[in-house]
PDB file of C-alpha atoms in Angstrom:
ATOM      1  CA  ALA A   1      74.123 -18.787 249.504  1.00 76.00           C
ATOM      2  CA  GLN A   2      71.430 -17.194 251.565  1.00 84.00           C
ATOM      3  CA  SER A   3      68.250 -19.165 252.075  1.00 91.00           C
ATOM      4  CA  VAL A   4      65.090 -19.179 254.142  1.00 95.00           C
ATOM      5  CA  THR A   5      63.276 -22.332 255.198  1.00 96.00           C
ATOM      6  CA  GLN A   6      59.760 -22.518 256.511  1.00 97.00           C
ATOM      7  CA  PRO A   7      59.470 -26.177 257.511  1.00 96.00           C
ATOM      8  CA  ASP A   8      55.679 -26.231 257.819  1.00 95.00           C
ATOM      9  CA  ILE A   9      53.782 -25.923 254.556  1.00 95.00           C
ATOM     10  CA  HIS A  10      50.394 -26.008 256.219  1.00 97.00           C
ATOM     11  CA  ILE A  11      49.239 -25.642 259.835  1.00 97.00           C
ATOM     12  CA  THR A  12      45.771 -25.905 261.306  1.00 97.00           C
ATOM     13  CA  VAL A  13      44.962 -24.542 264.752  1.00 97.00           C
ATOM     14  CA  SER A  14      41.794 -23.988 266.696  1.00 97.00           C
ATOM     15  CA  GLU A  15      40.585 -20.492 267.364  1.00 97.00           C
ATOM     16  CA  GLY A  16      41.966 -19.293 270.691  1.00 97.00           C
ATOM     17  CA  ALA A  17      44.941 -21.644 270.589  1.00 97.00           C
ATOM     18  CA  SER A  18      48.518 -20.427 270.545  1.00 97.00           C
ATOM     19  CA  LEU A  19      50.517 -20.378 267.337  1.00 97.00           C
ATOM     20  CA  GLU A  20      54.160 -20.701 266.399  1.00 98.00           C
ATOM     21  CA  LEU A  21      55.349 -20.579 262.791  1.00 98.00           C
ATOM     22  CA  ARG A  22      58.930 -21.597 262.196  1.00 98.00           C
ATOM     23  CA  CYS A  23      61.514 -19.841 260.081  1.00 97.00           C
ATOM     24  CA  ASN A  24      65.167 -20.775 259.675  1.00 96.00           C
ATOM     25  CA  TYR A  25      67.633 -18.766 257.656  1.00 94.00           C
ATOM     26  CA  SER A  26      71.091 -19.173 256.276  1.00 90.00           C
ATOM     27  CA  TYR A  27      73.057 -15.960 256.089  1.00 80.00           C
ATOM     28  CA  GLY A  28      76.648 -15.164 256.957  1.00 72.00           C
ATOM     29  CA  ALA A  29      76.276 -11.714 258.412  1.00 76.00           C
ATOM     30  CA  THR A  30      73.795 -10.211 260.848  1.00 77.00           C
ATOM     31  CA  PRO A  31      70.478 -10.694 259.104  1.00 86.00           C
ATOM     32  CA  TYR A  32      67.621  -8.318 258.579  1.00 91.00           C
ATOM     33  CA  LEU A  33      64.524 -10.486 259.037  1.00 94.00           C
ATOM     34  CA  PHE A  34      60.888 -10.005 258.118  1.00 96.00           C
ATOM     35  CA  TRP A  35      57.520 -11.672 258.480  1.00 98.00           C
ATOM     36  CA  TYR A  36      54.738 -10.866 256.018  1.00 98.00           C
ATOM     37  CA  VAL A  37      51.125 -12.007 255.888  1.00 98.00           C
ATOM     38  CA  GLN A  38      49.006 -12.515 252.799  1.00 97.00           C
ATOM     39  CA  SER A  39      45.249 -12.866 253.130  1.00 94.00           C
ATOM     40  CA  PRO A  40      43.449 -14.658 250.293  1.00 90.00           C
ATOM     41  CA  GLY A  41      43.395 -12.580 247.137  1.00 88.00           C
ATOM     42  CA  GLN A  42      45.436  -9.798 248.705  1.00 90.00           C
ATOM     43  CA  GLY A  43      48.940  -8.423 248.574  1.00 92.00           C
ATOM     44  CA  LEU A  44      51.546  -8.971 251.246  1.00 96.00           C
ATOM     45  CA  GLN A  45      51.488  -6.943 254.444  1.00 96.00           C
ATOM     46  CA  LEU A  46      54.421  -6.478 256.794  1.00 96.00           C
ATOM     47  CA  LEU A  47      53.809  -8.022 260.209  1.00 98.00           C
ATOM     48  CA  LEU A  48      57.141  -7.241 261.842  1.00 97.00           C
ATOM     49  CA  LYS A  49      60.844  -6.967 261.233  1.00 96.00           C
ATOM     50  CA  TYR A  50      64.122  -7.394 263.059  1.00 94.00           C
ATOM     51  CA  PHE A  51      67.212  -5.365 262.305  1.00 91.00           C
ATOM     52  CA  SER A  52      69.064  -5.214 265.620  1.00 87.00           C
ATOM     53  CA  GLY A  53      68.607  -4.760 269.348  1.00 89.00           C
ATOM     54  CA  ASP A  54      65.997  -6.584 271.399  1.00 91.00           C
ATOM     55  CA  THR A  55      65.633 -10.056 269.969  1.00 92.00           C
ATOM     56  CA  LEU A  56      61.907 -10.194 270.770  1.00 96.00           C
ATOM     57  CA  VAL A  57      60.061  -8.074 268.254  1.00 97.00           C
ATOM     58  CA  GLN A  58      56.445  -6.989 268.479  1.00 97.00           C
ATOM     59  CA  GLY A  59      54.358  -6.580 265.376  1.00 97.00           C
ATOM     60  CA  ILE A  60      50.868  -5.777 264.246  1.00 96.00           C
ATOM     61  CA  LYS A  61      47.769  -7.878 264.948  1.00 95.00           C
ATOM     62  CA  GLY A  62      49.220  -9.229 268.208  1.00 96.00           C
ATOM     63  CA  PHE A  63      52.100 -11.108 266.600  1.00 98.00           C
ATOM     64  CA  GLU A  64      55.636 -11.307 267.920  1.00 98.00           C
ATOM     65  CA  ALA A  65      58.819 -12.995 266.742  1.00 98.00           C
ATOM     66  CA  GLU A  66      62.045 -13.958 268.434  1.00 97.00           C
ATOM     67  CA  PHE A  67      65.445 -13.853 266.779  1.00 95.00           C
ATOM     68  CA  LYS A  68      67.747 -16.621 267.955  1.00 94.00           C
ATOM     69  CA  ARG A  69      71.170 -16.318 266.394  1.00 91.00           C
ATOM     70  CA  SER A  70      72.398 -19.622 267.814  1.00 91.00           C
ATOM     71  CA  GLN A  71      69.564 -21.469 266.095  1.00 93.00           C
ATOM     72  CA  SER A  72      69.417 -19.273 262.965  1.00 93.00           C
ATOM     73  CA  SER A  73      65.723 -18.915 263.618  1.00 95.00           C
ATOM     74  CA  PHE A  74      63.104 -16.195 263.594  1.00 97.00           C
ATOM     75  CA  ASN A  75      59.883 -17.871 264.699  1.00 98.00           C
ATOM     76  CA  LEU A  76      56.562 -16.068 264.658  1.00 98.00           C
ATOM     77  CA  ARG A  77      54.200 -16.440 267.585  1.00 98.00           C
ATOM     78  CA  LYS A  78      50.740 -15.405 268.679  1.00 98.00           C
ATOM     79  CA  PRO A  79      49.242 -16.348 272.045  1.00 97.00           C
ATOM     80  CA  SER A  80      45.632 -16.644 270.887  1.00 97.00           C
ATOM     81  CA  VAL A  81      44.678 -17.083 267.242  1.00 97.00           C
ATOM     82  CA  HIS A  82      41.586 -15.473 265.746  1.00 96.00           C
ATOM     83  CA  TRP A  83      39.665 -16.791 262.738  1.00 96.00           C
ATOM     84  CA  SER A  84      40.793 -13.719 260.788  1.00 95.00           C
ATOM     85  CA  ASP A  85      44.425 -14.866 261.126  1.00 97.00           C
ATOM     86  CA  ALA A  86      43.835 -17.549 258.502  1.00 97.00           C
ATOM     87  CA  ALA A  87      46.278 -16.570 255.768  1.00 97.00           C
ATOM     88  CA  GLU A  88      49.639 -17.330 254.193  1.00 97.00           C
ATOM     89  CA  TYR A  89      52.699 -16.288 256.181  1.00 98.00           C
ATOM     90  CA  PHE A  90      56.077 -15.581 254.638  1.00 98.00           C
ATOM     91  CA  CYS A  91      59.463 -15.197 256.290  1.00 97.00           C
ATOM     92  CA  ALA A  92      62.206 -13.307 254.475  1.00 96.00           C
ATOM     93  CA  VAL A  93      65.792 -12.181 254.959  1.00 93.00           C
ATOM     94  CA  ILE A  94      67.497  -9.308 253.242  1.00 88.00           C
ATOM     95  CA  ALA A  95      70.472 -10.147 251.069  1.00 72.00           C
ATOM     96  CA  GLY A  96      73.096  -7.685 250.039  1.00 70.00           C
ATOM     97  CA  ASN A  97      73.178  -3.982 249.355  1.00 69.00           C
ATOM     98  CA  ASN A  98      70.587  -4.066 246.590  1.00 65.00           C
ATOM     99  CA  ARG A  99      67.920  -4.749 249.195  1.00 78.00           C
ATOM    100  CA  LYS A 100      66.659  -7.952 247.617  1.00 87.00           C
ATOM    101  CA  LEU A 101      64.714 -10.226 249.930  1.00 91.00           C
ATOM    102  CA  ILE A 102      65.205 -13.971 250.062  1.00 92.00           C
ATOM    103  CA  TRP A 103      61.810 -15.544 250.698  1.00 95.00           C
ATOM    104  CA  GLY A 104      60.634 -18.702 252.328  1.00 96.00           C
ATOM    105  CA  LEU A 105      57.947 -20.658 250.499  1.00 96.00           C
ATOM    106  CA  GLY A 106      55.338 -19.724 253.057  1.00 96.00           C
ATOM    107  CA  THR A 107      53.165 -21.432 255.658  1.00 97.00           C
ATOM    108  CA  SER A 108      49.445 -21.636 255.105  1.00 97.00           C
ATOM    109  CA  LEU A 109      47.481 -21.207 258.325  1.00 97.00           C
ATOM    110  CA  ALA A 110      43.947 -22.515 258.718  1.00 97.00           C
ATOM    111  CA  VAL A 111      41.905 -21.706 261.817  1.00 97.00           C
ATOM    112  CA  ASN A 112      39.158 -24.022 263.021  1.00 94.00           C
ATOM    113  CA  PRO A 113      36.205 -22.420 264.793  1.00 89.00           C
TER     114      PRO A 113
ATOM    115  CA  ASN B   1      48.855   8.345 250.370  1.00 70.00           C
ATOM    116  CA  ALA B   2      47.946   5.368 248.196  1.00 80.00           C
ATOM    117  CA  GLY B   3      51.174   3.432 248.757  1.00 94.00           C
ATOM    118  CA  VAL B   4      51.781   0.995 245.908  1.00 97.00           C
ATOM    119  CA  THR B   5      49.169   0.641 243.188  1.00 97.00           C
ATOM    120  CA  GLN B   6      49.053  -1.799 240.282  1.00 97.00           C
ATOM    121  CA  THR B   7      47.194  -1.601 236.997  1.00 97.00           C
ATOM    122  CA  PRO B   8      45.328  -3.630 235.808  1.00 97.00           C
ATOM    123  CA  LYS B   9      43.943  -5.853 238.549  1.00 96.00           C
ATOM    124  CA  PHE B  10      43.068  -8.682 236.182  1.00 97.00           C
ATOM    125  CA  ARG B  11      43.783  -9.463 232.547  1.00 97.00           C
ATOM    126  CA  VAL B  12      43.227 -12.285 230.110  1.00 97.00           C
ATOM    127  CA  LEU B  13      45.626 -12.590 227.177  1.00 97.00           C
ATOM    128  CA  LYS B  14      45.931 -14.919 224.258  1.00 97.00           C
ATOM    129  CA  THR B  15      49.247 -16.600 223.587  1.00 98.00           C
ATOM    130  CA  GLY B  16      51.527 -14.255 221.686  1.00 97.00           C
ATOM    131  CA  GLN B  17      49.839 -11.040 222.763  1.00 97.00           C
ATOM    132  CA  SER B  18      51.755  -8.335 224.554  1.00 97.00           C
ATOM    133  CA  MET B  19      50.898  -6.218 227.543  1.00 96.00           C
ATOM    134  CA  THR B  20      52.362  -3.871 230.118  1.00 97.00           C
ATOM    135  CA  LEU B  21      51.739  -3.945 233.834  1.00 98.00           C
ATOM    136  CA  LEU B  22      52.065  -0.631 235.609  1.00 97.00           C
ATOM    137  CA  CYS B  23      53.265  -0.162 239.165  1.00 98.00           C
ATOM    138  CA  ALA B  24      53.182   3.228 240.853  1.00 98.00           C
ATOM    139  CA  GLN B  25      54.359   4.266 244.318  1.00 97.00           C
ATOM    140  CA  ASP B  26      53.961   7.572 246.094  1.00 96.00           C
ATOM    141  CA  MET B  27      56.440   6.985 248.908  1.00 95.00           C
ATOM    142  CA  ASN B  28      59.492   8.321 247.066  1.00 95.00           C
ATOM    143  CA  HIS B  29      61.198   4.934 247.336  1.00 95.00           C
ATOM    144  CA  GLU B  30      64.365   4.268 245.405  1.00 94.00           C
ATOM    145  CA  TYR B  31      63.967   0.505 245.099  1.00 94.00           C
ATOM    146  CA  MET B  32      61.202  -1.249 243.193  1.00 96.00           C
ATOM    147  CA  TYR B  33      60.589  -4.909 242.432  1.00 97.00           C
ATOM    148  CA  TRP B  34      58.437  -7.171 240.311  1.00 98.00           C
ATOM    149  CA  TYR B  35      57.561 -10.637 241.578  1.00 98.00           C
ATOM    150  CA  ARG B  36      55.433 -13.476 240.345  1.00 98.00           C
ATOM    151  CA  GLN B  37      53.612 -15.811 242.698  1.00 97.00           C
ATOM    152  CA  ASP B  38      52.641 -19.321 241.723  1.00 95.00           C
ATOM    153  CA  PRO B  39      51.144 -22.055 243.916  1.00 90.00           C
ATOM    154  CA  GLY B  40      53.788 -23.874 245.910  1.00 87.00           C
ATOM    155  CA  MET B  41      56.618 -21.716 244.574  1.00 89.00           C
ATOM    156  CA  GLY B  42      56.406 -18.692 246.811  1.00 91.00           C
ATOM    157  CA  LEU B  43      57.515 -15.319 245.498  1.00 95.00           C
ATOM    158  CA  ARG B  44      60.038 -15.205 242.702  1.00 96.00           C
ATOM    159  CA  LEU B  45      61.807 -12.008 241.728  1.00 96.00           C
ATOM    160  CA  ILE B  46      61.512 -11.127 238.049  1.00 98.00           C
ATOM    161  CA  HIS B  47      63.303  -7.782 237.793  1.00 97.00           C
ATOM    162  CA  TYR B  48      64.153  -4.981 240.147  1.00 95.00           C
ATOM    163  CA  SER B  49      65.390  -1.400 240.125  1.00 95.00           C
ATOM    164  CA  VAL B  50      67.664   0.421 242.545  1.00 92.00           C
ATOM    165  CA  GLY B  51      66.777   3.856 241.237  1.00 93.00           C
ATOM    166  CA  GLU B  52      65.325   5.871 238.381  1.00 95.00           C
ATOM    167  CA  GLY B  53      66.750   4.763 235.067  1.00 95.00           C
ATOM    168  CA  THR B  54      68.165   1.492 236.405  1.00 95.00           C
ATOM    169  CA  THR B  55      66.942  -2.077 236.076  1.00 96.00           C
ATOM    170  CA  ALA B  56      68.404  -5.465 236.892  1.00 95.00           C
ATOM    171  CA  LYS B  57      67.475  -9.107 236.391  1.00 96.00           C
ATOM    172  CA  GLY B  58      66.098 -11.169 239.198  1.00 94.00           C
ATOM    173  CA  GLU B  59      65.574 -14.867 239.543  1.00 93.00           C
ATOM    174  CA  VAL B  60      63.173 -15.448 236.622  1.00 97.00           C
ATOM    175  CA  PRO B  61      63.629 -12.637 234.053  1.00 97.00           C
ATOM    176  CA  ASP B  62      63.119 -14.550 230.796  1.00 96.00           C
ATOM    177  CA  GLY B  63      60.137 -13.371 228.767  1.00 96.00           C
ATOM    178  CA  TYR B  64      59.836 -10.086 230.650  1.00 98.00           C
ATOM    179  CA  ASN B  65      61.212  -6.593 230.235  1.00 97.00           C
ATOM    180  CA  VAL B  66      61.049  -3.617 232.561  1.00 98.00           C
ATOM    181  CA  SER B  67      61.554   0.119 232.536  1.00 97.00           C
ATOM    182  CA  ARG B  68      61.950   2.732 235.255  1.00 97.00           C
ATOM    183  CA  LEU B  69      61.797   6.056 233.424  1.00 95.00           C
ATOM    184  CA  LYS B  70      60.289   7.851 236.398  1.00 96.00           C
ATOM    185  CA  LYS B  71      61.135   7.207 240.023  1.00 96.00           C
ATOM    186  CA  GLN B  72      57.543   6.549 240.966  1.00 97.00           C
ATOM    187  CA  ASN B  73      56.743   4.087 238.171  1.00 98.00           C
ATOM    188  CA  PHE B  74      58.027   0.622 237.336  1.00 98.00           C
ATOM    189  CA  LEU B  75      56.640  -1.066 234.218  1.00 98.00           C
ATOM    190  CA  LEU B  76      56.697  -4.778 233.504  1.00 98.00           C
ATOM    191  CA  GLY B  77      56.261  -5.839 229.888  1.00 98.00           C
ATOM    192  CA  LEU B  78      55.402  -9.156 228.324  1.00 96.00           C
ATOM    193  CA  GLU B  79      56.347  -9.010 224.651  1.00 92.00           C
ATOM    194  CA  SER B  80      54.828 -12.335 223.620  1.00 96.00           C
ATOM    195  CA  ALA B  81      52.750 -13.905 226.356  1.00 96.00           C
ATOM    196  CA  ALA B  82      52.929 -17.641 226.993  1.00 97.00           C
ATOM    197  CA  PRO B  83      50.660 -19.855 229.121  1.00 97.00           C
ATOM    198  CA  SER B  84      53.606 -20.339 231.510  1.00 97.00           C
ATOM    199  CA  GLN B  85      53.283 -16.665 232.380  1.00 98.00           C
ATOM    200  CA  THR B  86      49.863 -17.204 233.892  1.00 98.00           C
ATOM    201  CA  SER B  87      50.443 -16.020 237.422  1.00 98.00           C
ATOM    202  CA  VAL B  88      49.786 -13.352 240.003  1.00 97.00           C
ATOM    203  CA  TYR B  89      52.204 -10.460 239.679  1.00 98.00           C
ATOM    204  CA  PHE B  90      53.171  -8.270 242.602  1.00 98.00           C
ATOM    205  CA  CYS B  91      55.032  -5.026 242.620  1.00 98.00           C
ATOM    206  CA  ALA B  92      56.845  -3.761 245.697  1.00 97.00           C
ATOM    207  CA  SER B  93      58.851  -0.714 246.644  1.00 96.00           C
ATOM    208  CA  SER B  94      61.396  -0.158 249.354  1.00 94.00           C
ATOM    209  CA  SER B  95      63.231   2.593 251.112  1.00 86.00           C
ATOM    210  CA  GLY B  96      66.826   2.224 252.208  1.00 78.00           C
ATOM    211  CA  ASP B  97      66.174  -0.125 255.132  1.00 85.00           C
ATOM    212  CA  GLY B  98      64.937  -2.925 252.892  1.00 86.00           C
ATOM    213  CA  THR B  99      61.352  -3.114 254.099  1.00 93.00           C
ATOM    214  CA  GLN B 100      59.219  -3.844 251.048  1.00 95.00           C
ATOM    215  CA  TYR B 101      55.699  -2.525 250.567  1.00 96.00           C
ATOM    216  CA  PHE B 102      53.477  -4.430 248.206  1.00 96.00           C
ATOM    217  CA  GLY B 103      50.750  -3.599 245.775  1.00 96.00           C
ATOM    218  CA  PRO B 104      47.497  -5.569 245.580  1.00 96.00           C
ATOM    219  CA  GLY B 105      48.613  -7.702 242.657  1.00 96.00           C
ATOM    220  CA  THR B 106      47.645  -8.322 239.040  1.00 97.00           C
ATOM    221  CA  ARG B 107      46.112 -11.639 238.075  1.00 97.00           C
ATOM    222  CA  LEU B 108      47.117 -12.629 234.562  1.00 98.00           C
ATOM    223  CA  LEU B 109      45.671 -15.528 232.620  1.00 98.00           C
ATOM    224  CA  VAL B 110      47.296 -16.468 229.325  1.00 97.00           C
ATOM    225  CA  LEU B 111      45.227 -18.767 227.139  1.00 97.00           C
TER     226      LEU B 111
END
């Protein structure tokens, strides 16, 4: 069965520091992968997605993610975190033709000033 | 272009009461979804629709019903609310590539 694991429930970084959020998936075929962000009290917003092609994907707000098939990973990165990046981050993989997403449980990011 | 909208934004119900949550999208998307979000449990799919007039059960469908009479609308009904249905409910819609676009959410408290 398809699954998505986000190993880190909570991460705290200092403003200006680099960030990497981990995502591992289990899926037999070539996956469609997504990262979403949820600010407190808000809905989810798409950060970036990978369908095919270049394995390094650029997204909004200065985020990027790298697809590594050999490691079944799709880690999210940002070189310099801003206080406004404090939010919940969700990784997801598409499963099947009905376009359902399989979601990770999320990583909560706190940013210290 | 409003994207995905949800009505209401917040509601308090007493146990046993019924209500309907409305989701509307103006992107002409075929696929629509209802999720609930609870602390520590991520997003769980309640019901979804792959087109007008169709509905299907998701991961946690018990206690909920849905209807998709018009392509742009997806209704989620609670026939007899229970405290376990206290949650934040999100609607999403998707085009053919699977990217989901979310509404702002409805916060429901069942007393």
